Short mmCIF file of C-alpha atoms in Angstrom, two decimals:
data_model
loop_
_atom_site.label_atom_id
_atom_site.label_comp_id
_atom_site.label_asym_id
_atom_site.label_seq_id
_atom_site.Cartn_x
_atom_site.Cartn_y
_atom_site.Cartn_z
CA UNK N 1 -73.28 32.01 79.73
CA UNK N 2 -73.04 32.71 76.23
CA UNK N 3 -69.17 33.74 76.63
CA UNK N 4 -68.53 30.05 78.06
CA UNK N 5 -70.51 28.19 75.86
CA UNK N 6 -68.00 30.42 73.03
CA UNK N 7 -65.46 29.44 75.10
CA UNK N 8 -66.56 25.93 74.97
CA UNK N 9 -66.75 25.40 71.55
CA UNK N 10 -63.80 27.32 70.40
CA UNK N 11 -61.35 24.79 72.80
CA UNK N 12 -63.44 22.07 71.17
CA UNK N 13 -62.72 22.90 67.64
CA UNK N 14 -59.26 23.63 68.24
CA UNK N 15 -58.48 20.49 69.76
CA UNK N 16 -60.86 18.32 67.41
CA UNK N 17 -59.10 20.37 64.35
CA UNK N 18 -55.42 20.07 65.80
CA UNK N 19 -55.62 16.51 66.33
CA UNK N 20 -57.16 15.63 62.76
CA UNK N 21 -54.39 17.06 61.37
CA UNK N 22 -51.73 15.67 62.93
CA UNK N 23 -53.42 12.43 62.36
CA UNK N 24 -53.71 13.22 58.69
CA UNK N 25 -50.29 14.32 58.55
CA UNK N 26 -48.95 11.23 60.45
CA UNK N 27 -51.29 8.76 57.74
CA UNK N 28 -50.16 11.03 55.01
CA UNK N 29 -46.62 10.09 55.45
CA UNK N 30 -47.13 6.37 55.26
CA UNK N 31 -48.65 6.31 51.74
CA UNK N 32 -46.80 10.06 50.53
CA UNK N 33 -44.46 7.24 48.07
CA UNK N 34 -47.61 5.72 46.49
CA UNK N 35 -49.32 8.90 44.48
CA UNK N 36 -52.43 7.46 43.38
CA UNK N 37 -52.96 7.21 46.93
CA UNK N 38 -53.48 10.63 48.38
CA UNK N 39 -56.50 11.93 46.71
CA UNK N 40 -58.74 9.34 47.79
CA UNK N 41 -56.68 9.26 51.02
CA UNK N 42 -57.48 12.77 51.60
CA UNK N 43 -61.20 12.68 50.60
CA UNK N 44 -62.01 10.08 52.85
CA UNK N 45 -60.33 11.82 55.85
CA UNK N 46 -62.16 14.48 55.81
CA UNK N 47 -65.74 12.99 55.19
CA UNK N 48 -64.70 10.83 58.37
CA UNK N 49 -63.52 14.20 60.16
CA UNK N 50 -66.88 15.89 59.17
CA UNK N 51 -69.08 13.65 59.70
CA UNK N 52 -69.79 13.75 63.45
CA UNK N 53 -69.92 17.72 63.51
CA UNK N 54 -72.38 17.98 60.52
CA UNK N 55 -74.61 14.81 62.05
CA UNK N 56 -74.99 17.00 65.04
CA UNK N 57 -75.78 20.25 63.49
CA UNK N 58 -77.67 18.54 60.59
CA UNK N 59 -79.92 16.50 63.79
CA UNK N 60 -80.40 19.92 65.97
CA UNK N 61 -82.79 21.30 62.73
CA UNK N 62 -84.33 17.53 61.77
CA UNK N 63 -83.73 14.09 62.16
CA UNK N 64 -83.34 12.01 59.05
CA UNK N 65 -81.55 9.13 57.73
CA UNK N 66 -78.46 11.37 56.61
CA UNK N 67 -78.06 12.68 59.93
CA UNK N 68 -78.30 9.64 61.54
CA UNK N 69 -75.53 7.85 59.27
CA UNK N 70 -73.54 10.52 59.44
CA UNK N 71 -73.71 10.56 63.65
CA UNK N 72 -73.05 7.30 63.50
CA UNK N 73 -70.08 7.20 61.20
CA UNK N 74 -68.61 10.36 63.15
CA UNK N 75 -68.79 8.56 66.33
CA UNK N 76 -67.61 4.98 65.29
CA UNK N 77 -64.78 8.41 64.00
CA UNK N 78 -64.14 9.85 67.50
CA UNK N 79 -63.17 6.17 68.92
CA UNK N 80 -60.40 5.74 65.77
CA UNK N 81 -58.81 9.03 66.48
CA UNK N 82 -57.73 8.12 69.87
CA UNK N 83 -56.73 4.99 68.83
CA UNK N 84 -54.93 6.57 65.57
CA UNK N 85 -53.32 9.37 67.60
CA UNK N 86 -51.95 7.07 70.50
CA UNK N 87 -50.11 5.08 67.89
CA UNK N 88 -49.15 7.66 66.09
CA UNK N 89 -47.25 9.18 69.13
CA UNK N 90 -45.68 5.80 69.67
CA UNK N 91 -43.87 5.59 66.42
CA UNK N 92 -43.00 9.01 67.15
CA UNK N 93 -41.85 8.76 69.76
CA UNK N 94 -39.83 5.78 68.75
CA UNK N 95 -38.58 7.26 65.50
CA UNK N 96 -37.56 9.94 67.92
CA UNK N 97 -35.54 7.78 69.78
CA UNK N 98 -33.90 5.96 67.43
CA UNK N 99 -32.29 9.00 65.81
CA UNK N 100 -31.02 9.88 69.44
CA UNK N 101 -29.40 6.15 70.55
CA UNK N 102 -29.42 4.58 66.59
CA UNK N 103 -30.01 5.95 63.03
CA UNK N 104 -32.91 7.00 61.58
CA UNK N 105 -35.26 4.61 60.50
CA UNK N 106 -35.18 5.20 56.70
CA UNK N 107 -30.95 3.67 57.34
CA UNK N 108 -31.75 0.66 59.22
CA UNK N 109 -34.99 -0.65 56.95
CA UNK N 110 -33.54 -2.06 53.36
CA UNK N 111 -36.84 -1.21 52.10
CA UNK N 112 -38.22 1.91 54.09
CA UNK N 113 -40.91 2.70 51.55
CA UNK N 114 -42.47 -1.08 51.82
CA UNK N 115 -41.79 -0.83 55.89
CA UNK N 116 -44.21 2.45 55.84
CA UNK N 117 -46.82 0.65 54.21
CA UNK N 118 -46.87 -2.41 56.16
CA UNK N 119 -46.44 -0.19 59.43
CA UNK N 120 -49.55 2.30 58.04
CA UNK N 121 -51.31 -1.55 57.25
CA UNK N 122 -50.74 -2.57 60.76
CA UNK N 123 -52.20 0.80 62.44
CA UNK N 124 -55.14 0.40 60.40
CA UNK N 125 -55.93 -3.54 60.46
CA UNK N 126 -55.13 -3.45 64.60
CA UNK N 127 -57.25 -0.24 65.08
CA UNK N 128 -60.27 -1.32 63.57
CA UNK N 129 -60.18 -5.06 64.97
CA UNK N 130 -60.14 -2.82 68.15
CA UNK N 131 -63.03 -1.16 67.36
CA UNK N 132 -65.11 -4.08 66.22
CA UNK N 133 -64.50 -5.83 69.46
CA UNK N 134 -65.23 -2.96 71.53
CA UNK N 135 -68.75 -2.40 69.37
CA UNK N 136 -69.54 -5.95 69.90
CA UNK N 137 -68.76 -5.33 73.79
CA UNK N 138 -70.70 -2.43 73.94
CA UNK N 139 -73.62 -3.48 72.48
CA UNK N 140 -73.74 -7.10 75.17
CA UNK N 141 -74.87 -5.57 78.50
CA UNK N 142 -74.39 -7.88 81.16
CA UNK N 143 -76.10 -8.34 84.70
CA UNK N 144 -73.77 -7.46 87.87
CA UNK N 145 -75.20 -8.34 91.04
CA UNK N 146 -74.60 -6.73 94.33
CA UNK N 147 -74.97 -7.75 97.72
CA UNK N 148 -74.64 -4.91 100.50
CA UNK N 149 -76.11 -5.31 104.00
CA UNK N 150 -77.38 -2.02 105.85
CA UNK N 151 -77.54 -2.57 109.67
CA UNK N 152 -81.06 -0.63 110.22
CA UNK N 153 -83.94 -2.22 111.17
CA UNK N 154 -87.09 -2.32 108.66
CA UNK N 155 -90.05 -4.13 108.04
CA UNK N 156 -88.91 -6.90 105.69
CA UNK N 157 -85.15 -8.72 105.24
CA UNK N 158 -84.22 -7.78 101.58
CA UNK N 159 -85.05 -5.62 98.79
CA UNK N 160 -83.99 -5.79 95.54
CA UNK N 161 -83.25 -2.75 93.20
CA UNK N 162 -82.43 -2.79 89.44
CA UNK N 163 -79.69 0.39 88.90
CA UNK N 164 -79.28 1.09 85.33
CA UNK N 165 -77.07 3.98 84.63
CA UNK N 166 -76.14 6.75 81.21
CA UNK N 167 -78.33 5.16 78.98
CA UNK N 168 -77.97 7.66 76.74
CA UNK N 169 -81.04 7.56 74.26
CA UNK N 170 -80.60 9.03 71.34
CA UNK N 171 -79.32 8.02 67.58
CA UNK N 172 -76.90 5.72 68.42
CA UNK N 173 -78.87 3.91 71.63
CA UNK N 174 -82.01 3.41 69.67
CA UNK N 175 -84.45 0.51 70.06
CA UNK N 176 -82.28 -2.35 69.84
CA UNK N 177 -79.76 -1.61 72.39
CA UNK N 178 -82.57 -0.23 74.95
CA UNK N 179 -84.36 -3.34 74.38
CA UNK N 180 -81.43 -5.22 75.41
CA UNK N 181 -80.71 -3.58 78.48
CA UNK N 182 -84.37 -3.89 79.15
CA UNK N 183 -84.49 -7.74 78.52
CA UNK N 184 -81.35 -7.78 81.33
CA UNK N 185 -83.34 -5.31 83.80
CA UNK N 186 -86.36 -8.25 83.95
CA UNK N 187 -84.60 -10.80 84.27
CA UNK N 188 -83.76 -9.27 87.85
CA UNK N 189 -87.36 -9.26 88.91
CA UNK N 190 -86.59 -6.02 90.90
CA UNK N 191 -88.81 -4.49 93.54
CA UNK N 192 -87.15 -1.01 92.26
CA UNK N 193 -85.51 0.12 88.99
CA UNK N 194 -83.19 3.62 89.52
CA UNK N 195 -81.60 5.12 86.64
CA UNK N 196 -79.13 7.28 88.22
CA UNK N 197 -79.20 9.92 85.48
CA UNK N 198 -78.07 10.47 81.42
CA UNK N 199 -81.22 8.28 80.51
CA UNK N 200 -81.57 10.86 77.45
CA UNK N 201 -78.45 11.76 75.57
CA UNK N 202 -78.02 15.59 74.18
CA UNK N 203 -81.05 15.51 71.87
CA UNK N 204 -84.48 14.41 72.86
CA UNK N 205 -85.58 14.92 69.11
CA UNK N 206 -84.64 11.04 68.36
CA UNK N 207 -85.90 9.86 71.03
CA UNK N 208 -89.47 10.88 70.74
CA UNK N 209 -89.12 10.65 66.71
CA UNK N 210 -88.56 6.95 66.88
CA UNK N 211 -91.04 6.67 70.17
CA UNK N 212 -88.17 5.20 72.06
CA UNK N 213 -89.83 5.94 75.54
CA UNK N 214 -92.44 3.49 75.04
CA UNK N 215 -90.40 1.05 75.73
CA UNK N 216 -90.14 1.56 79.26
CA UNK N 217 -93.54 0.01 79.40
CA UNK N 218 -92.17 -3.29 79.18
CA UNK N 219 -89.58 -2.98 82.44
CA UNK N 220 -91.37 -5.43 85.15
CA UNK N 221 -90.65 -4.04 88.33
CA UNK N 222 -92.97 -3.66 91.28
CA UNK N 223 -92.72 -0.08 92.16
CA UNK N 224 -92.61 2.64 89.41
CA UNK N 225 -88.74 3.65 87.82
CA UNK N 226 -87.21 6.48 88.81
CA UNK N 227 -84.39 8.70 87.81
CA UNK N 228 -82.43 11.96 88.26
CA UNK N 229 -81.20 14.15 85.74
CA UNK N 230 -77.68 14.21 84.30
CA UNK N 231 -75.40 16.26 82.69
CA UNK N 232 -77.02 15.17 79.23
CA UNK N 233 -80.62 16.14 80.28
CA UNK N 234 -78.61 19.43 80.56
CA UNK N 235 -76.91 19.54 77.46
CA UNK N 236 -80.33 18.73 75.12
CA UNK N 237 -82.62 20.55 77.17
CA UNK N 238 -83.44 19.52 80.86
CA UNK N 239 -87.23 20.53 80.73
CA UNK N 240 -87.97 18.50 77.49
CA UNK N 241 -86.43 15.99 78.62
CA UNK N 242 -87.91 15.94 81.86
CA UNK N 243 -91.03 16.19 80.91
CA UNK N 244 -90.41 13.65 78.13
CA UNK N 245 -89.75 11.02 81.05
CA UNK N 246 -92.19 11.83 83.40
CA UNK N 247 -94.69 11.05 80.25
CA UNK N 248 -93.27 7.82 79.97
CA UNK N 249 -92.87 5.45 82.99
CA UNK N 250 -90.16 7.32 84.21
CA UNK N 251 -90.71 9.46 87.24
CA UNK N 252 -87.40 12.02 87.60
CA UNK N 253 -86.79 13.15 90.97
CA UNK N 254 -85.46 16.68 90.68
CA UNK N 255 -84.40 17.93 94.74
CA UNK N 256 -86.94 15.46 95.84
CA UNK N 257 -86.91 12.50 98.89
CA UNK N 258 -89.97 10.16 98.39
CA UNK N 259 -91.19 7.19 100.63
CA UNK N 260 -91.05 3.44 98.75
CA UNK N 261 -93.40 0.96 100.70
CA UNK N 262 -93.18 2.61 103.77
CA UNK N 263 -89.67 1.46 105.01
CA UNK N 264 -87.11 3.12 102.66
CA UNK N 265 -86.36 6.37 101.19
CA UNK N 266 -85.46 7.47 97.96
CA UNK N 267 -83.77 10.74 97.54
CA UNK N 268 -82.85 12.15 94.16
CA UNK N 269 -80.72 15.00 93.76
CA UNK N 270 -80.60 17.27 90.77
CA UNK N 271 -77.51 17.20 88.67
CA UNK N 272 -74.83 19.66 89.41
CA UNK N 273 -74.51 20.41 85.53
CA UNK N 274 -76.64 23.72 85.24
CA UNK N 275 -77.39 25.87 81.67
CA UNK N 276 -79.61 28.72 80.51
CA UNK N 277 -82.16 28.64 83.62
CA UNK N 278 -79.11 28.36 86.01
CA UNK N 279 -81.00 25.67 88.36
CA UNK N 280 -79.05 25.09 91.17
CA UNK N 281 -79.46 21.96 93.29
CA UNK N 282 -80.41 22.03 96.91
CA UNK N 283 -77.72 21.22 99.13
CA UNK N 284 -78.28 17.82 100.38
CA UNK N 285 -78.53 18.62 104.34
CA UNK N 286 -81.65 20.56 103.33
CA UNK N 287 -82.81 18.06 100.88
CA UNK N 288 -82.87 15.65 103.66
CA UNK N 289 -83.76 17.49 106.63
CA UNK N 290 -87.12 15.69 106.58
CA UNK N 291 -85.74 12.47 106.30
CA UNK N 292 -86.17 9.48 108.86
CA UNK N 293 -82.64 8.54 109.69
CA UNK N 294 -83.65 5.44 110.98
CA UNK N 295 -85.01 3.91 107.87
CA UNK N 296 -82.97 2.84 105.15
CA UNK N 297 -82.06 6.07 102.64
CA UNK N 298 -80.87 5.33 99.08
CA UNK N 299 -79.52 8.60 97.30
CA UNK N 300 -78.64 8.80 93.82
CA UNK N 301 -76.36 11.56 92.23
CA UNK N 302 -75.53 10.84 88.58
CA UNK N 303 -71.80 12.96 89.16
CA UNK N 304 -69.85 10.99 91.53
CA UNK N 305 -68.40 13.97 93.40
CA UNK N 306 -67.79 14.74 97.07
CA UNK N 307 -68.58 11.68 98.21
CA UNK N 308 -67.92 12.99 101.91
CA UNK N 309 -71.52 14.98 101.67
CA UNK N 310 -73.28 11.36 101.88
CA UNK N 311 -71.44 10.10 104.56
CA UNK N 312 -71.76 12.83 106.46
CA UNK N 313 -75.79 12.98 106.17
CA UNK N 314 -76.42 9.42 106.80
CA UNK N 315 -76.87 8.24 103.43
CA UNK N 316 -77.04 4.36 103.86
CA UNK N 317 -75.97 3.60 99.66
CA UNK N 318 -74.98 6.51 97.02
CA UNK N 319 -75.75 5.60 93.44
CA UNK N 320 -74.19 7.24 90.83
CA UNK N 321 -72.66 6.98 87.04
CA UNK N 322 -71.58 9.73 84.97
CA UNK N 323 -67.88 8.33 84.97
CA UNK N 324 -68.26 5.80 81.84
CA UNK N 325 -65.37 4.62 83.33
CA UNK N 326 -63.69 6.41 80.85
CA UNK N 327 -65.63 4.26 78.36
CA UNK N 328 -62.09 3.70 76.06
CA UNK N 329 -59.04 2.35 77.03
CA UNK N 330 -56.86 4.06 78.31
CA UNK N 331 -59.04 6.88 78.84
CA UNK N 332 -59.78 4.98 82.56
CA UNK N 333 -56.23 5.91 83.55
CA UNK N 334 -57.93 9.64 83.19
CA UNK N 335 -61.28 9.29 85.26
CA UNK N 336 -59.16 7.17 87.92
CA UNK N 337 -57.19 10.50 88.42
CA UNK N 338 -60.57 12.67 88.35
CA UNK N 339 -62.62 10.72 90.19
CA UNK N 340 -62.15 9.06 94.10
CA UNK N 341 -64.02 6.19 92.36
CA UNK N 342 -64.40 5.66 88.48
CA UNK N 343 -66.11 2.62 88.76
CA UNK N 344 -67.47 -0.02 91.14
CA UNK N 345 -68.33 -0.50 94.89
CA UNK N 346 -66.83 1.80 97.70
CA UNK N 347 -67.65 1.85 101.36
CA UNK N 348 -66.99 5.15 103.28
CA UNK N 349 -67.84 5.17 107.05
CA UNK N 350 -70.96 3.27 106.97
CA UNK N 351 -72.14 4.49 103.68
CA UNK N 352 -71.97 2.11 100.45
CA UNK N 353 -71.26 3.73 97.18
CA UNK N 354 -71.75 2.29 93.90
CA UNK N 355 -70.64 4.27 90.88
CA UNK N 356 -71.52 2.46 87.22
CA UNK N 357 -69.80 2.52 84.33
CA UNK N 358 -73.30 2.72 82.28
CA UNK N 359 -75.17 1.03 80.37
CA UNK N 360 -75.08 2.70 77.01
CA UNK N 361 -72.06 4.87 75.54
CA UNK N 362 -71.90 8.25 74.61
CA UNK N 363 -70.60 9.52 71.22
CA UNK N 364 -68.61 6.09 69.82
CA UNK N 365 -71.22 3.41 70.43
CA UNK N 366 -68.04 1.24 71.32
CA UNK N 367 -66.40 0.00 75.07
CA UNK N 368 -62.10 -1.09 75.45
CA UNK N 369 -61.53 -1.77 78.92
CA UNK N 370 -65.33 -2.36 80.81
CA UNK N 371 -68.46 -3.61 79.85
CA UNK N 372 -71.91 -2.07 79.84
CA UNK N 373 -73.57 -3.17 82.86
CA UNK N 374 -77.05 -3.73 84.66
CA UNK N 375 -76.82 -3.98 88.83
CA UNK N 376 -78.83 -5.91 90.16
CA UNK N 377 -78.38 -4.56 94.07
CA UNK N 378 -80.12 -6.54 96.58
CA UNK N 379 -80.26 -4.98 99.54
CA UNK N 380 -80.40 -6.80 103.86
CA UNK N 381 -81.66 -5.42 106.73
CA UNK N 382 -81.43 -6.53 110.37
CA UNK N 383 -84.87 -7.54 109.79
#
């Protein structure tokens, strides 16, 4: 374990490193004419590089108000390097092609020192609109509603559950943004409210540092929440923040198929991320083998893989997350390759799936492409 997690890391830095520095390189070029430029240039590149790394390792010893600013700068970071580095292989590429069909670019511009600088301008200006709108996005859940019929018989018509998906508590998901997706969870007036796993993001230091469970409290529903683990409880610690949960409102269903009001079932499958301890989840035949088929069975499974496995033990609806849906455009383009469903409603057989693209965001608190959502999934019966 400790050889992958080395592993791990050392692909991480590599990549994180390789691509800082060709965006530095790239930036470095627009402004290398202007002198005065490139010390202040270079300092600020590599507080912004920094800053998510040292927010992390500064938050794993003790939260404070450095480590938070600096988490929050690094990720706001993460989201401009994409953008940076995309656009930065476009005027490659371009500048590559012109040399091949035209001249190089430095012949065809009159001015090719003032073209750098209004091309440099134009990355910047155009990359951080981007971001702004996709931090204003982010932070505006909206309610999605869902209508799926499941031809079983049970003891009342409808039932209405409130799915809220990769919350992701932590520094940048503090209070605010939980209260928000809270205010959108009541106004369902849900019977049930499922979080289908990554309620906690890596480190459940923040969360219980700035009493952010409490907050549950306030979700109106008229059964109690409940939740499975994701690959994030895994990450920061999956007892902690188990246990963390279970303390506050939020029951967390680990390889465990409960009863709701007598008519439906709820199963809940551990998360097929495992660490240290090496839990492995039950396979899901087992896990239901006590099961009444005949009632309605809800499963949720925060990874949205092997769908089949559902279908083939008469799950009636799948919830499930995980995907953000690749969270950044075009990072979607990714997940739709990865995934049999990134995000949104699929029916298989006679088993609905609905995979969300989340409700909160993980490292930039920012979302090109989708918007953070709240289902609202009101289930019919035959009545």
């Amino acid at each position: 374990m400790k050889k992958q997690i080395l592993i791990f890391y050392s692909i991480f830095f590599f990549l994180y490193g390789t691509l800082n520095f060709y965006i530095f390189l790239r930036g470095w070029q627009g402004i290398e004419d202007i002198s005065y430029l490139r010390p202040a240039y270079s300092i600020l590149f590599l507080l912004l590089a920094a800053s998510f790394i040292a927010g992390r390792m500064l938050e794993r010893k003790k939260c404070n108000v450095l480590s938070r600013e600096l988490v929050y700068i690094g990720s706001f970071w993460l989201a401009a390097m994409l953008y940076f580095f995309l656009f930065a292989v476009l005027i490659d590429v371009t500048r590559f092609a012109m040399t091949l069909f035209a001249k190089h670019p430095a012949f065809i511009f009159q001015d090719y020192i003032k073209f750098k600088l209004i091309l440099t301008a134009g990355v910047i200006i155009i990359t951080m609109i981007t971001l702004i709108c996709g931090w204003v996005n982010a932070a505006t859940p909206r309610l999605k509603k869902l209508n799926i019929k499941i031809n079983k018989k049970a003891t009342r018509k409808s039932f209405k559950i409130a799915v809220v998906s990769d919350i992701h508590l932590g520094v940048i998901i503090g209070k605010k943004r939980l209260q928000k997706i809270i205010d959108v969870i009541n106004k369902t007036d849900a019977d049930l409210v499922l979080f289908p796993g990554d309620v906690v993001d890596e480190d459940i230091r923040p969360v219980i540092e700035n009493d952010l469970g409490s907050l549950f409290k306030s979700i109106n529903t008229k059964n109690k929440i409940y939740s499975v683990t994701g690959n994030h409880e895994y990450i920061g610690g999956v007892e902690a923040a188990c246990h963390y949960l279970n303390e506050h409102s939020v029951n967390v269903l680990r390889d465990k198929t409960i009863l709701i009001d007598n008519f439906l079932y709820l199963v809940g499958r551990e998360d097929i991320s495992f660490r240290k301890n090496e839990i492995r989840r039950m396979p899901l035949e087992e896990l239901m083998k006590n099961v009444d088929k005949n009632l309605p069975v809800i499963l949720m499974d925060h990874q949205p893989y092997k769908l089949e496995e559902a279908e083939k033990n008469g799950v009636d609806v799948q919830l499930s997350g995980h995907t953000h849906h690749g969270q950044l455009f075009p990072l979607n383009l990714i997940t739709k390759k990865i995934y049999e469903k990134s995000w949104g409603y699929l029916k298989k057989g006679s088993t609905h799936y609905y995979i969300s693209c989340g409700a909160g965001t993980w490292g930039p608190p920012i979302r090109i492409g989708n918007h953070p959502e709240v289902i609202e999934l009101n289930l019919e019966f035959e009545g």
